[in-house]
mmCIF file of N, CA and C in Angstrom:
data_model
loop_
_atom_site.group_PDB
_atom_site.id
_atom_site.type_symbol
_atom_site.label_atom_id
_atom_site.label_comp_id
_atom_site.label_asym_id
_atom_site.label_seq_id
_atom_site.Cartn_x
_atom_site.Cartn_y
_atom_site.Cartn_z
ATOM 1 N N UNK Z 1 10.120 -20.799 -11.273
ATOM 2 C CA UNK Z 1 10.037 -21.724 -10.169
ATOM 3 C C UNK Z 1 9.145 -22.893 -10.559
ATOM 4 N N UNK Z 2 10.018 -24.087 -10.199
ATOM 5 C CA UNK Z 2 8.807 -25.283 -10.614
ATOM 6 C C UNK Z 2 7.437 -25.598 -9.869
ATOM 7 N N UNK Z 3 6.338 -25.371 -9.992
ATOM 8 C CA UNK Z 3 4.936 -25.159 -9.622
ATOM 9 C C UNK Z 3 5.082 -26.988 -9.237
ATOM 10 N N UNK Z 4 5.580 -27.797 -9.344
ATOM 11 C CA UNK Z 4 5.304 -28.746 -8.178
ATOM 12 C C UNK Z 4 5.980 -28.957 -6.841
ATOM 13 N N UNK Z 5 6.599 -27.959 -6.875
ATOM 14 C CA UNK Z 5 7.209 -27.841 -5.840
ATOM 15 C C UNK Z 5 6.189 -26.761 -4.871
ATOM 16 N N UNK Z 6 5.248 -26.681 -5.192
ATOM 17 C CA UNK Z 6 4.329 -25.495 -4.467
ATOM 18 C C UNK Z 6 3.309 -25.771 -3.602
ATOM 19 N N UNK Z 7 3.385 -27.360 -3.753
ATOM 20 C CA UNK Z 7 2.469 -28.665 -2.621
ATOM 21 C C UNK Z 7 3.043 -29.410 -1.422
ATOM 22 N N UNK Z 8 2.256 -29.489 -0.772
ATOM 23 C CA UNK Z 8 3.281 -30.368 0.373
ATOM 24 C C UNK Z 8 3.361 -31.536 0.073
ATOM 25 N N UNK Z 9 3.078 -32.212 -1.076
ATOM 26 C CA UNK Z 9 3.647 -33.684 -1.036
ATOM 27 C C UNK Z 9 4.981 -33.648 -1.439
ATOM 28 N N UNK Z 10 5.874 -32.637 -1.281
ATOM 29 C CA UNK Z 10 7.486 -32.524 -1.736
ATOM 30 C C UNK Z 10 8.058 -31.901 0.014
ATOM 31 N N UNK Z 11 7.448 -31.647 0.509
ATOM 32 C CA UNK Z 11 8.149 -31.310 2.279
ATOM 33 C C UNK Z 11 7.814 -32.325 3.185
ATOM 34 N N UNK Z 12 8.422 -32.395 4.071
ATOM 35 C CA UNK Z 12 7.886 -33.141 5.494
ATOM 36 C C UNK Z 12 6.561 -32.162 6.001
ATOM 37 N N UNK Z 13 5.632 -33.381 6.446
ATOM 38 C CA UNK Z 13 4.267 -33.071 7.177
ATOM 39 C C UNK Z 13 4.714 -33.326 8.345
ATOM 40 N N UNK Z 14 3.900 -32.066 9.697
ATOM 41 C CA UNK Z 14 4.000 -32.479 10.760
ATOM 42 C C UNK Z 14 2.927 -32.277 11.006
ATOM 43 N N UNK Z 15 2.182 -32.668 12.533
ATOM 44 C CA UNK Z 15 1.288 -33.087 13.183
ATOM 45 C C UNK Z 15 1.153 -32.196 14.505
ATOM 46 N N UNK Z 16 -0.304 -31.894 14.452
ATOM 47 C CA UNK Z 16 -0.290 -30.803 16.037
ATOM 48 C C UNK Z 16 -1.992 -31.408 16.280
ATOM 49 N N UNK Z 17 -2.014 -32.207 16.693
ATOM 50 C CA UNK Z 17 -3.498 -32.555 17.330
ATOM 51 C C UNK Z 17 -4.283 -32.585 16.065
ATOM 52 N N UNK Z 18 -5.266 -32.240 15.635
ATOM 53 C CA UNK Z 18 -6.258 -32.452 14.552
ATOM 54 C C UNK Z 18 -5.090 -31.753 13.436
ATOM 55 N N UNK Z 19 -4.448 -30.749 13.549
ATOM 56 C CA UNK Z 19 -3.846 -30.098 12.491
ATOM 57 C C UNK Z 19 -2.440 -30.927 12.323
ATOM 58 N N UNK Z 20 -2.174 -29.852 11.126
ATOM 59 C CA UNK Z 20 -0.953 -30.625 9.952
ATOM 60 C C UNK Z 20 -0.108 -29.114 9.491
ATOM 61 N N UNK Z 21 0.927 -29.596 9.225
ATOM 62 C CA UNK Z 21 1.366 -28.609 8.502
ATOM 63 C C UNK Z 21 2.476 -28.752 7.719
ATOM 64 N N UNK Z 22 3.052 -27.726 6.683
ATOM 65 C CA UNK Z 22 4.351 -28.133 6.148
ATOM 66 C C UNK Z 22 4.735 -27.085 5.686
ATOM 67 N N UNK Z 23 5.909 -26.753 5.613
ATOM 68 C CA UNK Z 23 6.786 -25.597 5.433
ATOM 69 C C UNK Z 23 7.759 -26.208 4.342
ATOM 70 N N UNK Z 24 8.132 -25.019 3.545
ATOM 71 C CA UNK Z 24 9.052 -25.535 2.003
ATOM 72 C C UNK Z 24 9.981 -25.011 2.612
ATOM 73 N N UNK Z 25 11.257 -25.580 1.712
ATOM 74 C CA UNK Z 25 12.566 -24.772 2.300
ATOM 75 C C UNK Z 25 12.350 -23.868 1.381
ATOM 76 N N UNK Z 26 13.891 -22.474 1.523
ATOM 77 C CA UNK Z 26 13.836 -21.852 0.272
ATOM 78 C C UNK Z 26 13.961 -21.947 -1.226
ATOM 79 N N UNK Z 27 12.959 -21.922 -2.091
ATOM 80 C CA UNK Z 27 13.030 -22.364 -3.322
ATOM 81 C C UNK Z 27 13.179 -21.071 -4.181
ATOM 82 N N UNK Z 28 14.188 -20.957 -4.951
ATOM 83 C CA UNK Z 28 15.033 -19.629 -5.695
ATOM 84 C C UNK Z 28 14.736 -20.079 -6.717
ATOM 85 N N UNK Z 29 14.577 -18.725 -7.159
ATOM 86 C CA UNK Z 29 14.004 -18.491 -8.800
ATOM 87 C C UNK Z 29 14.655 -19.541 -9.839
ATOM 88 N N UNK Z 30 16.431 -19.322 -9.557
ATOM 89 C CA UNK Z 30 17.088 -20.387 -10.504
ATOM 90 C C UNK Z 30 18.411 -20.606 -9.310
ATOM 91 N N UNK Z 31 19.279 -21.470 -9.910
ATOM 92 C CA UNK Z 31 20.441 -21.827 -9.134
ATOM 93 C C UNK Z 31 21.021 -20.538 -9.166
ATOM 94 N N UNK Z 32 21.331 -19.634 -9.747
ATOM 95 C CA UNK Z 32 22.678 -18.778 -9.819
ATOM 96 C C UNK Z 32 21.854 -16.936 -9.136
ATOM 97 N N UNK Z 33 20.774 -16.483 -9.645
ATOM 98 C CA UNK Z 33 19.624 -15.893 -8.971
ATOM 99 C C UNK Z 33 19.238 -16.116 -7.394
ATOM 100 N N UNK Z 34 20.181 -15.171 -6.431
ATOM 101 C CA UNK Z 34 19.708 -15.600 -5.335
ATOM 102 C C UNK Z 34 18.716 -14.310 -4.338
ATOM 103 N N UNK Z 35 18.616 -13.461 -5.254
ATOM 104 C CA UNK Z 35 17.729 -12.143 -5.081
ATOM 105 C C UNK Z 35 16.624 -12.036 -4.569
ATOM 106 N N UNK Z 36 15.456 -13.607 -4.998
ATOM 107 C CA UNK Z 36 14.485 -14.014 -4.794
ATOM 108 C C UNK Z 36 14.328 -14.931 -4.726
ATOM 109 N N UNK Z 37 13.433 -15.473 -3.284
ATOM 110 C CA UNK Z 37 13.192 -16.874 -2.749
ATOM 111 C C UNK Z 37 11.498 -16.821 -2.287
ATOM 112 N N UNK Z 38 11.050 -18.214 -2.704
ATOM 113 C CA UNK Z 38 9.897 -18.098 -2.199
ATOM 114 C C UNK Z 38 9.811 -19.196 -1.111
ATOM 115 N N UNK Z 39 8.872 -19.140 -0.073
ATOM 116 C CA UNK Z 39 8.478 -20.576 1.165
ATOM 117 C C UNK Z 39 6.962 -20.498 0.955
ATOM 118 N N UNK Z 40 6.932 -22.165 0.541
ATOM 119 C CA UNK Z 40 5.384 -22.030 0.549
ATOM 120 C C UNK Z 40 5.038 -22.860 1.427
ATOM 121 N N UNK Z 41 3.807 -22.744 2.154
ATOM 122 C CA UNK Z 41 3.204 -23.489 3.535
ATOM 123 C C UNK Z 41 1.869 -23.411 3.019
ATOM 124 N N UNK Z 42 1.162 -24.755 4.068
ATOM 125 C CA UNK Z 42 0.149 -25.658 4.142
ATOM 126 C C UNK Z 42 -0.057 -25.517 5.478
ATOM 127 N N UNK Z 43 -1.172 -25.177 5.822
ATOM 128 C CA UNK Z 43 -1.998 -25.536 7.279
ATOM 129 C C UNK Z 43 -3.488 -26.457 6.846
ATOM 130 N N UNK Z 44 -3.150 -27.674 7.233
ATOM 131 C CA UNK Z 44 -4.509 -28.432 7.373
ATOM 132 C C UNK Z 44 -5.061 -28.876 8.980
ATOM 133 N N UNK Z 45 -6.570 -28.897 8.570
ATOM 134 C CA UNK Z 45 -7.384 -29.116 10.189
ATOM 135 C C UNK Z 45 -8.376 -30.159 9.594
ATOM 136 N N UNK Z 46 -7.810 -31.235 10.060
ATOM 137 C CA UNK Z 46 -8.773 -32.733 9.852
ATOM 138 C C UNK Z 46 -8.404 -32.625 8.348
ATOM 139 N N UNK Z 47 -6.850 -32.841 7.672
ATOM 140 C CA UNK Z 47 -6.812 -33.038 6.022
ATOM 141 C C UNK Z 47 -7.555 -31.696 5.216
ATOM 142 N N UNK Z 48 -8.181 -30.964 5.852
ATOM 143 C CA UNK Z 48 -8.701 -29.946 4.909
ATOM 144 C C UNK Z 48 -7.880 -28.656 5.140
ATOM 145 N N UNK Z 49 -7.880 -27.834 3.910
ATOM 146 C CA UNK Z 49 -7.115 -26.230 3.826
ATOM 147 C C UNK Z 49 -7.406 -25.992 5.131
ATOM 148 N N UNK Z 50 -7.113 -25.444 6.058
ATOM 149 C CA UNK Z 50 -7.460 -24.367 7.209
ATOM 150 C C UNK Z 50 -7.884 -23.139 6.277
ATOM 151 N N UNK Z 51 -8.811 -22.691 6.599
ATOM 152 C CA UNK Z 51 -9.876 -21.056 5.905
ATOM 153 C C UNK Z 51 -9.097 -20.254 7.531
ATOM 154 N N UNK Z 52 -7.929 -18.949 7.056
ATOM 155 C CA UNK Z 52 -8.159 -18.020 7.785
ATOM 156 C C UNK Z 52 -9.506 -16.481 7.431
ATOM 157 N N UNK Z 53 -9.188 -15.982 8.450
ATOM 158 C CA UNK Z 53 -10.488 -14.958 8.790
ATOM 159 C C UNK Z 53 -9.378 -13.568 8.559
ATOM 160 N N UNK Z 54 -10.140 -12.467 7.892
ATOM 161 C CA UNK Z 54 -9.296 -11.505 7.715
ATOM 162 C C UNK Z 54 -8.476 -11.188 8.658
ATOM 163 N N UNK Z 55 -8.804 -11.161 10.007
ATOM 164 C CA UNK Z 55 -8.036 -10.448 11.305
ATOM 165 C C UNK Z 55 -6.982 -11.331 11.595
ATOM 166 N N UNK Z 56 -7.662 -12.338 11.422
ATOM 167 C CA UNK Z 56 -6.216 -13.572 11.737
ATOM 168 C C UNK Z 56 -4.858 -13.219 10.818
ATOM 169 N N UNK Z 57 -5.187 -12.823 9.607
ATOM 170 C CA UNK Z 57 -3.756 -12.474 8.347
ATOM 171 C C UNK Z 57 -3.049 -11.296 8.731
ATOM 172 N N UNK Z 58 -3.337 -10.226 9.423
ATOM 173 C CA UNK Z 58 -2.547 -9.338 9.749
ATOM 174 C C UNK Z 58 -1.602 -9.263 10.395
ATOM 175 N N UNK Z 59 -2.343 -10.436 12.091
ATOM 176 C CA UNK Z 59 -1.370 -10.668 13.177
ATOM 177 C C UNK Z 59 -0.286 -11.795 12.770
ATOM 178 N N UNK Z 60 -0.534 -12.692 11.374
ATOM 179 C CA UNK Z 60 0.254 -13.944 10.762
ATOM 180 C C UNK Z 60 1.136 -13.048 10.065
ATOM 181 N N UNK Z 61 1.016 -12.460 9.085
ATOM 182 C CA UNK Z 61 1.715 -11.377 8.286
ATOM 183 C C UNK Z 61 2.710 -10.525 9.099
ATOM 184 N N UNK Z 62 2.378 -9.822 10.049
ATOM 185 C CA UNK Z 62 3.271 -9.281 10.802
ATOM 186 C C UNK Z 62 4.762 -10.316 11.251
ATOM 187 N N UNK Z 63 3.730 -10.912 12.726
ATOM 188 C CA UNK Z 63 5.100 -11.934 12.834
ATOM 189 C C UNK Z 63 6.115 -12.389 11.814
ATOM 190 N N UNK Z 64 5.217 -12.658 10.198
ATOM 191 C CA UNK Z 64 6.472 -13.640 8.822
ATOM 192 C C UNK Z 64 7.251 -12.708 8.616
ATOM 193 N N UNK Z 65 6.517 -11.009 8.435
ATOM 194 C CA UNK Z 65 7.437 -9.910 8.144
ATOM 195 C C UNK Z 65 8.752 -9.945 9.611
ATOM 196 N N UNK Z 66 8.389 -9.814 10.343
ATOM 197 C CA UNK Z 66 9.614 -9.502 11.443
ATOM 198 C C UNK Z 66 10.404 -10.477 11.293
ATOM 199 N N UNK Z 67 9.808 -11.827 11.201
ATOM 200 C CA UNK Z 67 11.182 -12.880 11.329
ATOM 201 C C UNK Z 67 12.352 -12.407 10.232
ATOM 202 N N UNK Z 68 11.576 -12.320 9.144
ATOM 203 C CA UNK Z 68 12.672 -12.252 7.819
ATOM 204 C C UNK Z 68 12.928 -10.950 8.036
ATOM 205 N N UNK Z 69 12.671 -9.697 8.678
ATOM 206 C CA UNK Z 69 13.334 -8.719 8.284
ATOM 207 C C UNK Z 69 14.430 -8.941 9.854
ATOM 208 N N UNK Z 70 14.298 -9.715 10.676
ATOM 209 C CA UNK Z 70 15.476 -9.964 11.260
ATOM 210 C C UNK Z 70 16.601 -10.253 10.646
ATOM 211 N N UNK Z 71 16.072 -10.917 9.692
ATOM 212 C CA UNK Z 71 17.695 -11.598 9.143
ATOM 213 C C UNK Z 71 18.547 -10.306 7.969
ATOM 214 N N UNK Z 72 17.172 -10.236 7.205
ATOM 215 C CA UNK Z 72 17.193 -9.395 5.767
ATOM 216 C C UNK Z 72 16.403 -7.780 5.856
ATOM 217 N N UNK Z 73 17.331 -6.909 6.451
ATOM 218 C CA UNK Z 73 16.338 -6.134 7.365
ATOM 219 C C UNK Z 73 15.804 -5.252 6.296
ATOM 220 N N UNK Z 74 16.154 -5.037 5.108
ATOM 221 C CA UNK Z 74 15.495 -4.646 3.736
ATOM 222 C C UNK Z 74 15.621 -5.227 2.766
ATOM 223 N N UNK Z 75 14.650 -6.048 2.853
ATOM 224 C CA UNK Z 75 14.280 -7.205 2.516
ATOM 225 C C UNK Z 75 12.680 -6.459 1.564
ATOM 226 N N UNK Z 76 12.065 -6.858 0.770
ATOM 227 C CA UNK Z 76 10.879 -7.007 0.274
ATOM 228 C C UNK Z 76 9.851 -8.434 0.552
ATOM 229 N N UNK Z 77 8.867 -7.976 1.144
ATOM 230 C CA UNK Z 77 8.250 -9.524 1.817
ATOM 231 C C UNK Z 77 6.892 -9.429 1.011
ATOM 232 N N UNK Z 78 6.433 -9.954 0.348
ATOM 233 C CA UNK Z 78 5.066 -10.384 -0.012
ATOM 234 C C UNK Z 78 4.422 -11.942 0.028
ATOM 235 N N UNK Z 79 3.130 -11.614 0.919
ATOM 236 C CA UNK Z 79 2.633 -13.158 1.266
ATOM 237 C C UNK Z 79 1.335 -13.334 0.614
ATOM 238 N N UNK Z 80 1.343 -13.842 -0.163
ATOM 239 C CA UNK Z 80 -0.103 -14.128 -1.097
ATOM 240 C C UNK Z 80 -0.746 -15.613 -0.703
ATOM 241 N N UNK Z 81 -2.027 -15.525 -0.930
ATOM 242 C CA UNK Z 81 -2.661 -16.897 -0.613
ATOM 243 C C UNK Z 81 -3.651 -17.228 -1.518
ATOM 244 N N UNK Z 82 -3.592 -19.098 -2.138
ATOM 245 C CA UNK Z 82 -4.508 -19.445 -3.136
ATOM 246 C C UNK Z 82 -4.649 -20.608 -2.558
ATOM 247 N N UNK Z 83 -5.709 -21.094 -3.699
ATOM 248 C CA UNK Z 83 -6.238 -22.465 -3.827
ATOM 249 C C UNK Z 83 -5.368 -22.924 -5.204
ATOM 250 N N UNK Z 84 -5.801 -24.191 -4.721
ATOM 251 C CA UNK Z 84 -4.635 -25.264 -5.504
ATOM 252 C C UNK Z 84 -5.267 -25.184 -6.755
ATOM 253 N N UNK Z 85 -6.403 -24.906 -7.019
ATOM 254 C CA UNK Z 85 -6.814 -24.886 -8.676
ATOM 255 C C UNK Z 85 -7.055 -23.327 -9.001
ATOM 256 N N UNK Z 86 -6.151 -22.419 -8.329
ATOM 257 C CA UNK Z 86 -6.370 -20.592 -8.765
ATOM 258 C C UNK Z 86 -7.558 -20.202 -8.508
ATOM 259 N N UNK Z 87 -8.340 -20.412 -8.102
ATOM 260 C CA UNK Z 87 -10.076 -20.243 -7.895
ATOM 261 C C UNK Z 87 -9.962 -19.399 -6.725
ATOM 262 N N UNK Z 88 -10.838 -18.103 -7.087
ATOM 263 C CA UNK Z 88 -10.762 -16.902 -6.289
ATOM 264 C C UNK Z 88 -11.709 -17.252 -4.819
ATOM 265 N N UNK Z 89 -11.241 -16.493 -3.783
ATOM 266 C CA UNK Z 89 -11.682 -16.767 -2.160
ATOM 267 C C UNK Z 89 -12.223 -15.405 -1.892
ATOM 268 N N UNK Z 90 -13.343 -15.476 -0.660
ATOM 269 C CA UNK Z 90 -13.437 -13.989 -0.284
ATOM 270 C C UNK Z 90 -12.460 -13.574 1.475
ATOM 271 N N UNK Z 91 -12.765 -12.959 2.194
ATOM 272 C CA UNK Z 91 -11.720 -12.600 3.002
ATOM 273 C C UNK Z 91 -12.000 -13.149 3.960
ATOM 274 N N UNK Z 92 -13.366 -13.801 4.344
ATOM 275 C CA UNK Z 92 -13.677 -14.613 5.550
ATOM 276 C C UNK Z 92 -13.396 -16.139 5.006
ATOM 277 N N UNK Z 93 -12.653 -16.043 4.183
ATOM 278 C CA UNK Z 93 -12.506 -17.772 4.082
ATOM 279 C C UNK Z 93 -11.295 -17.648 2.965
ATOM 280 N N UNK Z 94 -10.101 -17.197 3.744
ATOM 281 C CA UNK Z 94 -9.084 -17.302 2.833
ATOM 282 C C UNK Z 94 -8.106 -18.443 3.042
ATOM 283 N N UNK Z 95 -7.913 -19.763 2.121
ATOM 284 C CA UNK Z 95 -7.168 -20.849 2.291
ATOM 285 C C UNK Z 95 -5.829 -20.308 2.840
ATOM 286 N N UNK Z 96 -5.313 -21.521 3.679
ATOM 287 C CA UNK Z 96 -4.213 -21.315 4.402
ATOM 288 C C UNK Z 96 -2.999 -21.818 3.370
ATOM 289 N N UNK Z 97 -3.000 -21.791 2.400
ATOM 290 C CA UNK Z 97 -2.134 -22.410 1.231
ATOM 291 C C UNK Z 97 -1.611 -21.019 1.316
ATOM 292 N N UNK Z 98 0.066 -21.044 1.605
ATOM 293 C CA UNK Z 98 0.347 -19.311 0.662
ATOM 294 C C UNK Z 98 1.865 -19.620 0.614
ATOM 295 N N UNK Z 99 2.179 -18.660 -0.027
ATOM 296 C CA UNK Z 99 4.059 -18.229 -0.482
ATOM 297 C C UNK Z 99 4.412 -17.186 0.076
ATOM 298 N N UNK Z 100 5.311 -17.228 0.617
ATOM 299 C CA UNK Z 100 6.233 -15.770 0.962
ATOM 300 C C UNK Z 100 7.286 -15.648 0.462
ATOM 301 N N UNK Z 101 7.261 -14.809 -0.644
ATOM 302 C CA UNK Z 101 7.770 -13.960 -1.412
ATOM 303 C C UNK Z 101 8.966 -13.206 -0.775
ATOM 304 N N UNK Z 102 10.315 -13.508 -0.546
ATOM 305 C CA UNK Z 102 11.551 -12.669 -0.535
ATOM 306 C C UNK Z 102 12.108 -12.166 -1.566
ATOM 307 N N UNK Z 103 12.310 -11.062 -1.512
ATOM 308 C CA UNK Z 103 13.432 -10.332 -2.182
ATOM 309 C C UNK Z 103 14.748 -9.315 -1.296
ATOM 310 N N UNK Z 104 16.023 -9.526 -1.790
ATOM 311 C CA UNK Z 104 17.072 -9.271 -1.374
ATOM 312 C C UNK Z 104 17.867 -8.285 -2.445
ATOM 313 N N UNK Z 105 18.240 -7.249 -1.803
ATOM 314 C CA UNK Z 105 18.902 -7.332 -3.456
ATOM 315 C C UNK Z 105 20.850 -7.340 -3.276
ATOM 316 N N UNK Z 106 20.767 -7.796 -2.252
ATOM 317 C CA UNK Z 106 22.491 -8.110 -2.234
ATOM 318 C C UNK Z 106 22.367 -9.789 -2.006
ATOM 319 N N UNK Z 107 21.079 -10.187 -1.892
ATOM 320 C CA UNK Z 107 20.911 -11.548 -2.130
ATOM 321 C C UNK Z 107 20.712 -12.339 -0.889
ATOM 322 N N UNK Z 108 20.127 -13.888 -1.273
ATOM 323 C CA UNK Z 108 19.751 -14.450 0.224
ATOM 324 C C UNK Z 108 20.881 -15.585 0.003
ATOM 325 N N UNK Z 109 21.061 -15.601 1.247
ATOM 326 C CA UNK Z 109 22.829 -16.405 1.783
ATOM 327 C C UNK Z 109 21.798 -17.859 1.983
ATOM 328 N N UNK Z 110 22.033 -19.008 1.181
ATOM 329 C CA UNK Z 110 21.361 -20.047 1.139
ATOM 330 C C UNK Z 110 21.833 -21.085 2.879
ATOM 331 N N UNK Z 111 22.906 -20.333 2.512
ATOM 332 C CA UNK Z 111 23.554 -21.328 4.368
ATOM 333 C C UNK Z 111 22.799 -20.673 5.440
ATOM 334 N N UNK Z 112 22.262 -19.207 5.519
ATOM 335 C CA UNK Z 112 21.566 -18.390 6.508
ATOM 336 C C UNK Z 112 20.023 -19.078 6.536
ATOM 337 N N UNK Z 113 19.998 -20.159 7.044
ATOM 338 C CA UNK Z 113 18.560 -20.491 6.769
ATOM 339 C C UNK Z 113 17.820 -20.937 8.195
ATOM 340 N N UNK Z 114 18.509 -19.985 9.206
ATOM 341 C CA UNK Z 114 17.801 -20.656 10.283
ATOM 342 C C UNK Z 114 16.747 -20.204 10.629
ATOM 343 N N UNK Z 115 16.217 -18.804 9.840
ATOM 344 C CA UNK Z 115 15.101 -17.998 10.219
ATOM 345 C C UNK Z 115 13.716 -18.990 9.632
ATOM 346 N N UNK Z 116 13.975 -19.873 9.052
ATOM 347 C CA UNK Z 116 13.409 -20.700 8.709
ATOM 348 C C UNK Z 116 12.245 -21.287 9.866
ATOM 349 N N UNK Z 117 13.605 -21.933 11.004
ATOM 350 C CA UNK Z 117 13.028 -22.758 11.985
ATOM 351 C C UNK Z 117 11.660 -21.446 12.900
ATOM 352 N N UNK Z 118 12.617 -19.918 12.715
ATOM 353 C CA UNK Z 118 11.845 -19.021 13.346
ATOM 354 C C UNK Z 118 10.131 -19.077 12.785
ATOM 355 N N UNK Z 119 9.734 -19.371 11.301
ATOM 356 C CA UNK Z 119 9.096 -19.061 10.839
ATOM 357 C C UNK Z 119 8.131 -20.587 11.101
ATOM 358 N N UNK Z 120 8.870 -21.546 11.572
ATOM 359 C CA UNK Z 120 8.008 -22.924 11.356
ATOM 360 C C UNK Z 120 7.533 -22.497 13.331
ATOM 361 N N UNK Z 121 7.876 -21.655 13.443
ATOM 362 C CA UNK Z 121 7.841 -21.777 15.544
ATOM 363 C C UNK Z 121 6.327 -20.467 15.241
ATOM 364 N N UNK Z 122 6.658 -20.366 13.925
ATOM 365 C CA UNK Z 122 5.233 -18.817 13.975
ATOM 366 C C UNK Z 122 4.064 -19.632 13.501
ATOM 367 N N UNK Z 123 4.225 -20.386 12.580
ATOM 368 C CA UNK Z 123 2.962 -21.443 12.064
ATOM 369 C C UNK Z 123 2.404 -22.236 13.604
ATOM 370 N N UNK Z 124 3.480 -23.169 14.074
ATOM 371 C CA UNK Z 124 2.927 -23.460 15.245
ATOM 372 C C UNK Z 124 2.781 -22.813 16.460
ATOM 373 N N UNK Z 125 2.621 -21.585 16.262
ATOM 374 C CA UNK Z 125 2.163 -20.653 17.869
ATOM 375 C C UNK Z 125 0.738 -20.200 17.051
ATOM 376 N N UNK Z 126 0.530 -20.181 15.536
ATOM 377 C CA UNK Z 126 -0.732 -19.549 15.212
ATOM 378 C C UNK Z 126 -1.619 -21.068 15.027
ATOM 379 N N UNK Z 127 -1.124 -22.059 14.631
ATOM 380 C CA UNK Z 127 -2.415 -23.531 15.401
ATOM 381 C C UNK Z 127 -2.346 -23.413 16.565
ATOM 382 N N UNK Z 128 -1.749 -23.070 17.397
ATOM 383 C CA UNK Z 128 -2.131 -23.331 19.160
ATOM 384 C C UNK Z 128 -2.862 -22.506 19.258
ATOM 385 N N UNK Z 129 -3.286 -21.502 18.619
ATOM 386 C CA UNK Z 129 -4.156 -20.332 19.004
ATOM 387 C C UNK Z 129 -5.428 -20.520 18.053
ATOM 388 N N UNK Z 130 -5.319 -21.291 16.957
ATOM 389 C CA UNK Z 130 -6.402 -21.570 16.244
ATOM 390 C C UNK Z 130 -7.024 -22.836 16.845
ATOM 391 N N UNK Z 131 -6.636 -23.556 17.709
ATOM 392 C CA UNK Z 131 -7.130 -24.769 18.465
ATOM 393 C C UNK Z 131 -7.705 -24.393 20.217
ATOM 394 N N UNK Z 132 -7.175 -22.899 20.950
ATOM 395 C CA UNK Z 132 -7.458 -22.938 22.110
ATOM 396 C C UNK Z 132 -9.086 -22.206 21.858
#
């Protein structure tokens, strides 16, 4: 997967009061490989990473798992989170930079992509709750 594609200056930014955000479409390993897809997202608050708090990743994690196992109901989901220069975080201050990791193994239907919009409606229900 091409690693510049892993920033939001390649997606549309949107806007929620002080926060920002951006969601990748699905980006597959190669053209013909459709087994594995990754989405990588950006949450910023005033231009900076948003730092989630351990408790916050469980209830975020859950919801990303259900959307996609709606579609892909055995599915393999892994959601990892870094900093843009690999530099290790501890758990009360984990950057909101991350990938979610699909795997399929009868494969992901590139036209099935509306769980997408499901997953951009989970980013913005978790800033409305990181702002109330």
């Amino acid at each position: 997967m091409d690693k510049k594609l892993y920033y939001c200056d390649y997606w549309q930014k949107k806007n929620i009061s002080d926060y920002s955000y951006c969601l990748s479409d699905l980006i597959f390993q190669n053209e013909k490989d459709t087994t594995l897809a990754q989405i990588h997202g950006i949450i910023l608050f005033k231009d900076s990473i948003l730092k989630f708090k351990k408790e916050q990743i469980s209830v975020f994690e859950e919801e990303i798992r259900d959307i996609v196992r709606n579609v892909y109901k055995e599915s393999i989901i892994k959601i990892w989170y870094y900093n843009e220069d690999d530099s290790k975080f501890d758990v009360e201050h984990i950057p909101s930079r991350f990938a979610i990791t699909i795997q399929v193994s009868e494969g992901i239907n590139k036209a099935n992509i509306l769980f997408l919009n499901d997953l951009e409606k989970c980013i913005i229900s978790f800033i409305k709750k990181c702002s109330s």
